[in-house]
XYZ file of N, CA and C in Angstrom:
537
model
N 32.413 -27.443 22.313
C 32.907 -27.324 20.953
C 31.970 -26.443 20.123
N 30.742 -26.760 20.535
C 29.700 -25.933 19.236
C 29.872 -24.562 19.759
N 29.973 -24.171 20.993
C 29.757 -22.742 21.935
C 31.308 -22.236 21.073
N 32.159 -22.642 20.937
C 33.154 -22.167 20.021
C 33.036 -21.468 18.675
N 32.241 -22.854 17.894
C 32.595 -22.663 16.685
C 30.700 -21.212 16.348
N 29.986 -20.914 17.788
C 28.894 -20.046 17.153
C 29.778 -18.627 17.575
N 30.879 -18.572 18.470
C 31.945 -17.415 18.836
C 32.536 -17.166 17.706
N 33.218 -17.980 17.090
C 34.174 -17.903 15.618
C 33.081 -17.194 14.619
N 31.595 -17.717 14.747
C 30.770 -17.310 13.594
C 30.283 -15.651 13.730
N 29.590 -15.540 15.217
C 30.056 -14.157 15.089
C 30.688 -13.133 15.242
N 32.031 -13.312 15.880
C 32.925 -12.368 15.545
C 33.810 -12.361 14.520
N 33.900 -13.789 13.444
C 35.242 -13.439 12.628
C 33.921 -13.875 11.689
N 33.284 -14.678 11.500
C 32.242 -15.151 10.220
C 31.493 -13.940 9.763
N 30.630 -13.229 10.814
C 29.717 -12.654 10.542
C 29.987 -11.222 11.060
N 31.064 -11.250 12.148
C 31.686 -10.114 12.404
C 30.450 -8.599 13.018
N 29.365 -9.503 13.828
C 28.696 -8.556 14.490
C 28.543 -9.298 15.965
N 28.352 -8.494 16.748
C 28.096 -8.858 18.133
C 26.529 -9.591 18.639
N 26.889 -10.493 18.852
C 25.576 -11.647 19.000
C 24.228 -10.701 20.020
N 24.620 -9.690 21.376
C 23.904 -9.350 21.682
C 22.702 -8.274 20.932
N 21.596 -8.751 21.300
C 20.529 -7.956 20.674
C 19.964 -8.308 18.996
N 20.689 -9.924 18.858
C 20.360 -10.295 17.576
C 19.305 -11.326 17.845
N 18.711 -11.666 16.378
C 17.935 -12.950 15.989
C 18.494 -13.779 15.768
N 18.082 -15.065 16.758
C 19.125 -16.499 16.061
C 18.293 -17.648 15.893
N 18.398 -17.922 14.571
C 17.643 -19.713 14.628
C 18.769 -20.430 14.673
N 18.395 -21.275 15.165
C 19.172 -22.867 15.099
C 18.657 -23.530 14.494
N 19.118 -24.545 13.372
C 18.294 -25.976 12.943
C 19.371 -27.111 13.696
N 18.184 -27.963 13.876
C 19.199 -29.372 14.518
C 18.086 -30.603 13.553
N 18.903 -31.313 13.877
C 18.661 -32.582 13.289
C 17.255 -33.356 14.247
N 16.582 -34.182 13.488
C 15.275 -34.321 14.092
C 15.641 -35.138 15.547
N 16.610 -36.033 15.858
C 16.801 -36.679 16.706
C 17.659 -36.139 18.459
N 17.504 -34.340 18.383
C 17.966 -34.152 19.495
C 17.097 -34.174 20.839
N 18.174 -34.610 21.603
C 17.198 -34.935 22.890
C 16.770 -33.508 23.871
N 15.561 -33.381 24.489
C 15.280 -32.181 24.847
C 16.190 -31.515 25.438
N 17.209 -32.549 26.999
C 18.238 -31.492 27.419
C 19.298 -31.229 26.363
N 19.459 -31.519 25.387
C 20.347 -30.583 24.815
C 19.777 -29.806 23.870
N 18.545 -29.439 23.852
C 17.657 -28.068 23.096
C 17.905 -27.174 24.040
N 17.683 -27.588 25.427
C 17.556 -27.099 26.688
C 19.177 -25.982 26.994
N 20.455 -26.933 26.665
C 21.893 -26.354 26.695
C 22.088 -25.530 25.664
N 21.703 -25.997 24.644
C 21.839 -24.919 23.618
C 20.824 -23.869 23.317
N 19.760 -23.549 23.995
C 19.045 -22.344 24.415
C 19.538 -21.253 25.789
N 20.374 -22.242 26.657
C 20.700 -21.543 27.753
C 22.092 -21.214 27.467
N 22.785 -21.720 26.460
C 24.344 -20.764 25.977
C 23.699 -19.570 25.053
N 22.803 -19.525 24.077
C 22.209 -18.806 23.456
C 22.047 -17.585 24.086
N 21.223 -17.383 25.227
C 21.025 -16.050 26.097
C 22.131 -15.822 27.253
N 22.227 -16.956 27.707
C 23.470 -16.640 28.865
C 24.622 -15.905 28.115
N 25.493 -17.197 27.487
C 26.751 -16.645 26.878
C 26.614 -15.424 25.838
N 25.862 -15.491 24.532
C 25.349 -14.691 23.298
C 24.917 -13.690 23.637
N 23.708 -13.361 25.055
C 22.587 -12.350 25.099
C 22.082 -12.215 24.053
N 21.588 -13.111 23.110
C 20.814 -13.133 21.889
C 19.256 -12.465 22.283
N 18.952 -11.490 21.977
C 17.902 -10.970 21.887
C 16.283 -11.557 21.784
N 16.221 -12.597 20.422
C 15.455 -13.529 20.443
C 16.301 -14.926 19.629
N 15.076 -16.100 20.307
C 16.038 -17.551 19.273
C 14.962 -18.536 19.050
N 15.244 -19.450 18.330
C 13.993 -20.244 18.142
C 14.765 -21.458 17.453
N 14.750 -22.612 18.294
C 15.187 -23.821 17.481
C 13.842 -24.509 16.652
N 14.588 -24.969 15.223
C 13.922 -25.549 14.516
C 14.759 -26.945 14.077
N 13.271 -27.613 13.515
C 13.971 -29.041 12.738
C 14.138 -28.955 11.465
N 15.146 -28.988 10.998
C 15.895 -29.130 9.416
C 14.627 -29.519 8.651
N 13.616 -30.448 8.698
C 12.627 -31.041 7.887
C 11.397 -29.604 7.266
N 11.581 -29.433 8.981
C 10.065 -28.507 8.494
C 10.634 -27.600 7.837
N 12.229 -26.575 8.049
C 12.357 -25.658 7.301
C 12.668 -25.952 5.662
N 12.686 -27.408 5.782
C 12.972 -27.953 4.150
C 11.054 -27.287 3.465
N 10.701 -28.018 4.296
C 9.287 -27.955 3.875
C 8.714 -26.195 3.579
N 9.035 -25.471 4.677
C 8.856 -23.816 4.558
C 9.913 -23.465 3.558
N 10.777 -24.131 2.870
C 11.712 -23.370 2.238
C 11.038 -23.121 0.645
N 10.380 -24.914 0.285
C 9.518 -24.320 -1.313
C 8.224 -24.318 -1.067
N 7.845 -23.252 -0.023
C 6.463 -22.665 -0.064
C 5.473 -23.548 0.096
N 5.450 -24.683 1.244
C 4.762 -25.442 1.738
C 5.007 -25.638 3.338
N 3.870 -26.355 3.981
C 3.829 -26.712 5.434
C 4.125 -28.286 5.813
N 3.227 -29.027 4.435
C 2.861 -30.336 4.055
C 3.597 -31.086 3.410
N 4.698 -32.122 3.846
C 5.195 -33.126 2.740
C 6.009 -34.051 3.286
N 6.268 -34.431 2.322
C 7.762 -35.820 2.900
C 9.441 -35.121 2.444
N 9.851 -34.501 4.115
C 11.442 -34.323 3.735
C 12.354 -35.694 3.385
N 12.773 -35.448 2.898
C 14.206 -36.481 2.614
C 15.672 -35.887 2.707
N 16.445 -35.829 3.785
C 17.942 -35.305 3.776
C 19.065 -36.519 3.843
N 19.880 -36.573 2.746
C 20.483 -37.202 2.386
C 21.954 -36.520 2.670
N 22.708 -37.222 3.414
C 24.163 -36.730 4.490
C 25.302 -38.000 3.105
N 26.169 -38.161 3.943
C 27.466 -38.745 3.610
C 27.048 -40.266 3.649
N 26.439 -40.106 4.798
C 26.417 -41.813 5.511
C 25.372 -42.099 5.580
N 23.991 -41.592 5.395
C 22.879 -41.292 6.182
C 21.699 -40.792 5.569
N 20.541 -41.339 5.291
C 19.664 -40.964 4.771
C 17.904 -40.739 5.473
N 17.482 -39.509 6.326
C 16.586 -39.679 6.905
C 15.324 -39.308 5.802
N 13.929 -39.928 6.342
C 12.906 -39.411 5.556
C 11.794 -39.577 6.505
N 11.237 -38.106 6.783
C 10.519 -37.529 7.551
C 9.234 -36.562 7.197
N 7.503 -37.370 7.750
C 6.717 -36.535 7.081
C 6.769 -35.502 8.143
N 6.073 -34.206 7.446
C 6.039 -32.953 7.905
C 4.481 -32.775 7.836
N 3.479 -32.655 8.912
C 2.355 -31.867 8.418
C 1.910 -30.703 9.646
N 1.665 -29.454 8.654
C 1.293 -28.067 8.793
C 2.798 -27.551 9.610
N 3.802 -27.787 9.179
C 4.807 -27.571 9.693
C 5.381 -27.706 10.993
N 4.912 -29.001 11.406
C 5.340 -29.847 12.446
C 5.750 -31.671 12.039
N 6.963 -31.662 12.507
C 7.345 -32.832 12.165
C 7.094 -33.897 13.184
N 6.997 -35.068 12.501
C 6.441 -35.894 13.210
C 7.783 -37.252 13.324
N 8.182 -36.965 14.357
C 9.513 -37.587 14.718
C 9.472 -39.064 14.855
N 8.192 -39.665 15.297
C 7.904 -41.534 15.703
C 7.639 -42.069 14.446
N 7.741 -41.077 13.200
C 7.289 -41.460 11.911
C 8.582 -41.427 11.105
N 9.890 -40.742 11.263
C 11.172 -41.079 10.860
C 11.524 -42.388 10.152
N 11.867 -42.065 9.196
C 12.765 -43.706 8.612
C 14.612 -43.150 8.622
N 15.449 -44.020 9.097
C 16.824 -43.496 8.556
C 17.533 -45.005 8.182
N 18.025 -44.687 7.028
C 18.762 -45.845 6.805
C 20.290 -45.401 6.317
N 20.841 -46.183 6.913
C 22.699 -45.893 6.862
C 23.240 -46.373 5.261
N 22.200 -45.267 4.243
C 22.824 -45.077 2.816
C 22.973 -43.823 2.544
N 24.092 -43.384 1.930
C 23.932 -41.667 1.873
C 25.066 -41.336 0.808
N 25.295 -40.125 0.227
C 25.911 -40.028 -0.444
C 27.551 -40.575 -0.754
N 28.230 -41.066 0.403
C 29.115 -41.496 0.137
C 29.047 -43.344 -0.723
N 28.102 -43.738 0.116
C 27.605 -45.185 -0.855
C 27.428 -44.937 -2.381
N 26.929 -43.530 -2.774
C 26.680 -43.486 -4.405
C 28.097 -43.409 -4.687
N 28.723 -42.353 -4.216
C 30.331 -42.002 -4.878
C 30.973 -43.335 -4.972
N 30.640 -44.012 -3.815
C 31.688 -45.731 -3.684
C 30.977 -46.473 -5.226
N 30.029 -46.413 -5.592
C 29.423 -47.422 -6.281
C 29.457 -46.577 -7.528
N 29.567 -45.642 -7.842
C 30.035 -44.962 -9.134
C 31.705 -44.912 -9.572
N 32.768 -45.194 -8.680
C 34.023 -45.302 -8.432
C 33.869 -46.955 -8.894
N 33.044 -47.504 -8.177
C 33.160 -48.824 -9.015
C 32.510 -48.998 -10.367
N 31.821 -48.144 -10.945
C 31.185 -48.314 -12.454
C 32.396 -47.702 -13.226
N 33.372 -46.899 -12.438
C 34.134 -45.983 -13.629
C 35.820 -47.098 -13.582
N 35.394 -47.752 -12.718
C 36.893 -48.959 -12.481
C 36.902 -49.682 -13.524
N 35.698 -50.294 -14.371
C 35.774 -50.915 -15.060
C 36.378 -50.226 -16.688
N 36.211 -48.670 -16.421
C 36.751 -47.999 -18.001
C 38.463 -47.732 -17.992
N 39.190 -48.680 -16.796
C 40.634 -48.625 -16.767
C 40.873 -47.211 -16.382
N 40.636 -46.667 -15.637
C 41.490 -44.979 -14.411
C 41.674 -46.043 -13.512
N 42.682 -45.424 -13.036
C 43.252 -46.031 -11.571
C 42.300 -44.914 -10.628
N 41.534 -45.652 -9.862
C 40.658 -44.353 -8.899
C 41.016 -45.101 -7.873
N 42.383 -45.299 -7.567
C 42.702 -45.740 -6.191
C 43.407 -44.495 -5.508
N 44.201 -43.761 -6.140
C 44.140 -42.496 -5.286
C 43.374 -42.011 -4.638
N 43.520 -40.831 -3.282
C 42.851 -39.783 -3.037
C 42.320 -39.165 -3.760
N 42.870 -38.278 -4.884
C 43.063 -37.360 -6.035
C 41.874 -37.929 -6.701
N 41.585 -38.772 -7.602
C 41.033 -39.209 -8.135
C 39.400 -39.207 -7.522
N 39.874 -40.012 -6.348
C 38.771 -40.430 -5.399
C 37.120 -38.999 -5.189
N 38.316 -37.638 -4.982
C 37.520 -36.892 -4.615
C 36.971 -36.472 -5.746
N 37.977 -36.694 -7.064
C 37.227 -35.998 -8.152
C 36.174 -36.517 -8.237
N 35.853 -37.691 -8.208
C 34.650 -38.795 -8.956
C 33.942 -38.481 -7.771
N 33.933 -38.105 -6.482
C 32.802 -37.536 -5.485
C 32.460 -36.149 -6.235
N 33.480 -35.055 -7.037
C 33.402 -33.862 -7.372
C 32.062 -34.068 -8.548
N 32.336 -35.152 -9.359
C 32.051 -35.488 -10.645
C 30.735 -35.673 -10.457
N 30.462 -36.581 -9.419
C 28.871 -36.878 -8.678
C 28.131 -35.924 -7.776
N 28.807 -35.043 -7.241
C 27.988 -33.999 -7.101
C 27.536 -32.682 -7.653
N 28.364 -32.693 -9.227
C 27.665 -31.552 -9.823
C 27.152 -32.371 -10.886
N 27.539 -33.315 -11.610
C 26.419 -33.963 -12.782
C 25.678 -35.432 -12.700
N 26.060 -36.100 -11.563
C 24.862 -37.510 -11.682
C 23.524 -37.316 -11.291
N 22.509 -37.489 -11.816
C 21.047 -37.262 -11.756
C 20.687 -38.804 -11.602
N 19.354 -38.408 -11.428
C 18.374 -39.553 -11.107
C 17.657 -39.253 -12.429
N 17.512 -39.911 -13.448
C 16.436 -40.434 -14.389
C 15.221 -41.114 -13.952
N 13.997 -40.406 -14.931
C 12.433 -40.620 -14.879
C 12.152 -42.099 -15.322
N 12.801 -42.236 -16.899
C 12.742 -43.309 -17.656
C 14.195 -44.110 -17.939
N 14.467 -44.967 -17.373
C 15.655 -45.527 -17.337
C 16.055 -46.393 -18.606
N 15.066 -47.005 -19.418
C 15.393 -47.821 -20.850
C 15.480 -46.326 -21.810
N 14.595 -45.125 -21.627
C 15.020 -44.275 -22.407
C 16.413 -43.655 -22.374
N 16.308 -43.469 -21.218
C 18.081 -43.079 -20.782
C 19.317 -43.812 -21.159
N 18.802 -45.175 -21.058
C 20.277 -45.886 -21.675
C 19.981 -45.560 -23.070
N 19.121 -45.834 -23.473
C 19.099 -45.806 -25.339
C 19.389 -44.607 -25.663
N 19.541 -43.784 -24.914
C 20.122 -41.848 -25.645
C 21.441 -41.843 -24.806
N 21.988 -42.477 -24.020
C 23.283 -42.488 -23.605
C 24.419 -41.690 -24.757
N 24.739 -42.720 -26.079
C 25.492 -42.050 -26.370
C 26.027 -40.574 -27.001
N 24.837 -39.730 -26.927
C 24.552 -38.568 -27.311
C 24.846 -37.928 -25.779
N 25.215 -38.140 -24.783
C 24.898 -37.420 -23.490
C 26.177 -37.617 -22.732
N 27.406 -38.336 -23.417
C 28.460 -38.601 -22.921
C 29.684 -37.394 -22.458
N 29.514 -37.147 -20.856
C 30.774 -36.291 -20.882
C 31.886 -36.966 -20.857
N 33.034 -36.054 -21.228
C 34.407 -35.988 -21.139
C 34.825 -35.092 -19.860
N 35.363 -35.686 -19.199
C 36.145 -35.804 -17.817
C 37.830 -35.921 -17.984
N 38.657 -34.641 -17.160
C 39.917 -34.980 -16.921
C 40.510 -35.066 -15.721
N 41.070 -36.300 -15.335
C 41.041 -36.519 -13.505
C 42.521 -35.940 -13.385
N 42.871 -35.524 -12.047
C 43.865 -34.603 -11.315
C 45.138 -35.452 -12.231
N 45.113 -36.937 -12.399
C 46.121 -37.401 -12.806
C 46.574 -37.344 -14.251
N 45.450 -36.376 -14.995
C 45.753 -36.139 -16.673
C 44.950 -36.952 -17.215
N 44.255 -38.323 -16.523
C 43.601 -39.162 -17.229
C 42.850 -38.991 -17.698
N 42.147 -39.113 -19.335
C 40.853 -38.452 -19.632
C 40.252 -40.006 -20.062
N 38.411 -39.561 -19.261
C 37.126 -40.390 -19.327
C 35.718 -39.640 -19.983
N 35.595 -41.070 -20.642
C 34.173 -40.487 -21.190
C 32.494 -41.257 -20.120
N 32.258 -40.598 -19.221
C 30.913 -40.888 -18.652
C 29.927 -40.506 -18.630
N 29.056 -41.293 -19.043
C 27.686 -41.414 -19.743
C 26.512 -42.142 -18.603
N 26.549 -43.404 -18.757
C 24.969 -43.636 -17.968
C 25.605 -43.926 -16.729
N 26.850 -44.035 -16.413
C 27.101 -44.382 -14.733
C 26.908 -42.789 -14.169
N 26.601 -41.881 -14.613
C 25.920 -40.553 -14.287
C 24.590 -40.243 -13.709
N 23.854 -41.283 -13.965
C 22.798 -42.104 -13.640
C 22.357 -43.191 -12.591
N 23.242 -44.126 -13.648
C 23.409 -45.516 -12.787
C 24.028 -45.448 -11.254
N 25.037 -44.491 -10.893
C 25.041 -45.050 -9.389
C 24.115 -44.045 -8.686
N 23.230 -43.261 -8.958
C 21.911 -42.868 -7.968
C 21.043 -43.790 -7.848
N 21.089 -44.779 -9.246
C 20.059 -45.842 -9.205
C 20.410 -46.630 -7.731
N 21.385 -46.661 -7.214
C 21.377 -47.769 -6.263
C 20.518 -47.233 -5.236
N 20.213 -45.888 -4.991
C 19.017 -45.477 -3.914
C 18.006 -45.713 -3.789
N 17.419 -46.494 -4.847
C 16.318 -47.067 -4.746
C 16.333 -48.771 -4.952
């Protein structure tokens, strides 16, 4: 399936011929060596990729804002790993993952906005309030300051169904459940 979808990428995605190119891969910290092993040997066999170099998602988090040194955190749908990195090697027996991830915030912000009467039992709805949470709910520094300036900070929201909402600290409040 993946040997597919890196064919689709470069002839219709990227629309150049894989031989004689540079390819990184990132994989997720938990792959097992023979399949670094399969997906290096489709790389040159099938591709003739010129050069390749698999990496772990963490460390390039870490090389991405100009460091070697830190604690990644990648936060998925379902899934939340947190992984230290030092001098840009990750240290995999040191992994934490716990099965909370962005879809748990959307569920638990769908339940803060149930109580202001929208029907968010639709689809429609459903994805908006995932839409809604991934371009404006933040995590707050000071949380008693935050509620007490709430009502100055209140957006207005119109869901697929015409319904219009005003949300304010559940913009907030369901990131709070990540901690």
């Amino acid at each position: 399936v993946l040997e597919n979808v890196w064919k689709y990428t470069f002839s219709e995605g990227l629309k150049v011929q894989s031989a004689a190119r540079n390819v990184l891969v990132t994989i997720p910290i938990k792959v097992l060596k023979h399949e670094k092993e399969v997906i290096t040997q489709i790389m040159f066999e099938t591709f003739s990729v010129e050069n390749f170099y698999i990496s772990v998602q963490p460390s390039l988090t870490m090389y991405s804002v100009g460091s070697t040194t830190g604690v990644a955190i990648d936060s998925r749908e379902d899934l939340t790993t947190i992984l230290p990195v030092v001098d840009g090697f990750h240290m995999p027996y040191t992994a934490s993952t716990i099965n909370y991830g962005g879809g748990a915030v959307t569920d638990y912000l769908i339940q803060l906005l149930s109580s202001k009467g929208v029907d968010l039992s639709t689809y429609e709805n459903k994805k908006f309030v995932k839409d809604i949470k991934e371009k404006s709910a933040y995590v707050c520094f000071d949380y008693d300051t935050e509620i007490s300036n709430m009502k100055t900070k209140e957006k207005q929201f119109t869901f697929p169904d015409g319904s219009k909402l005003s949300i304010g600290k559940e913009l907030f409040m369901c990131s709070e459940s990540i901690f």
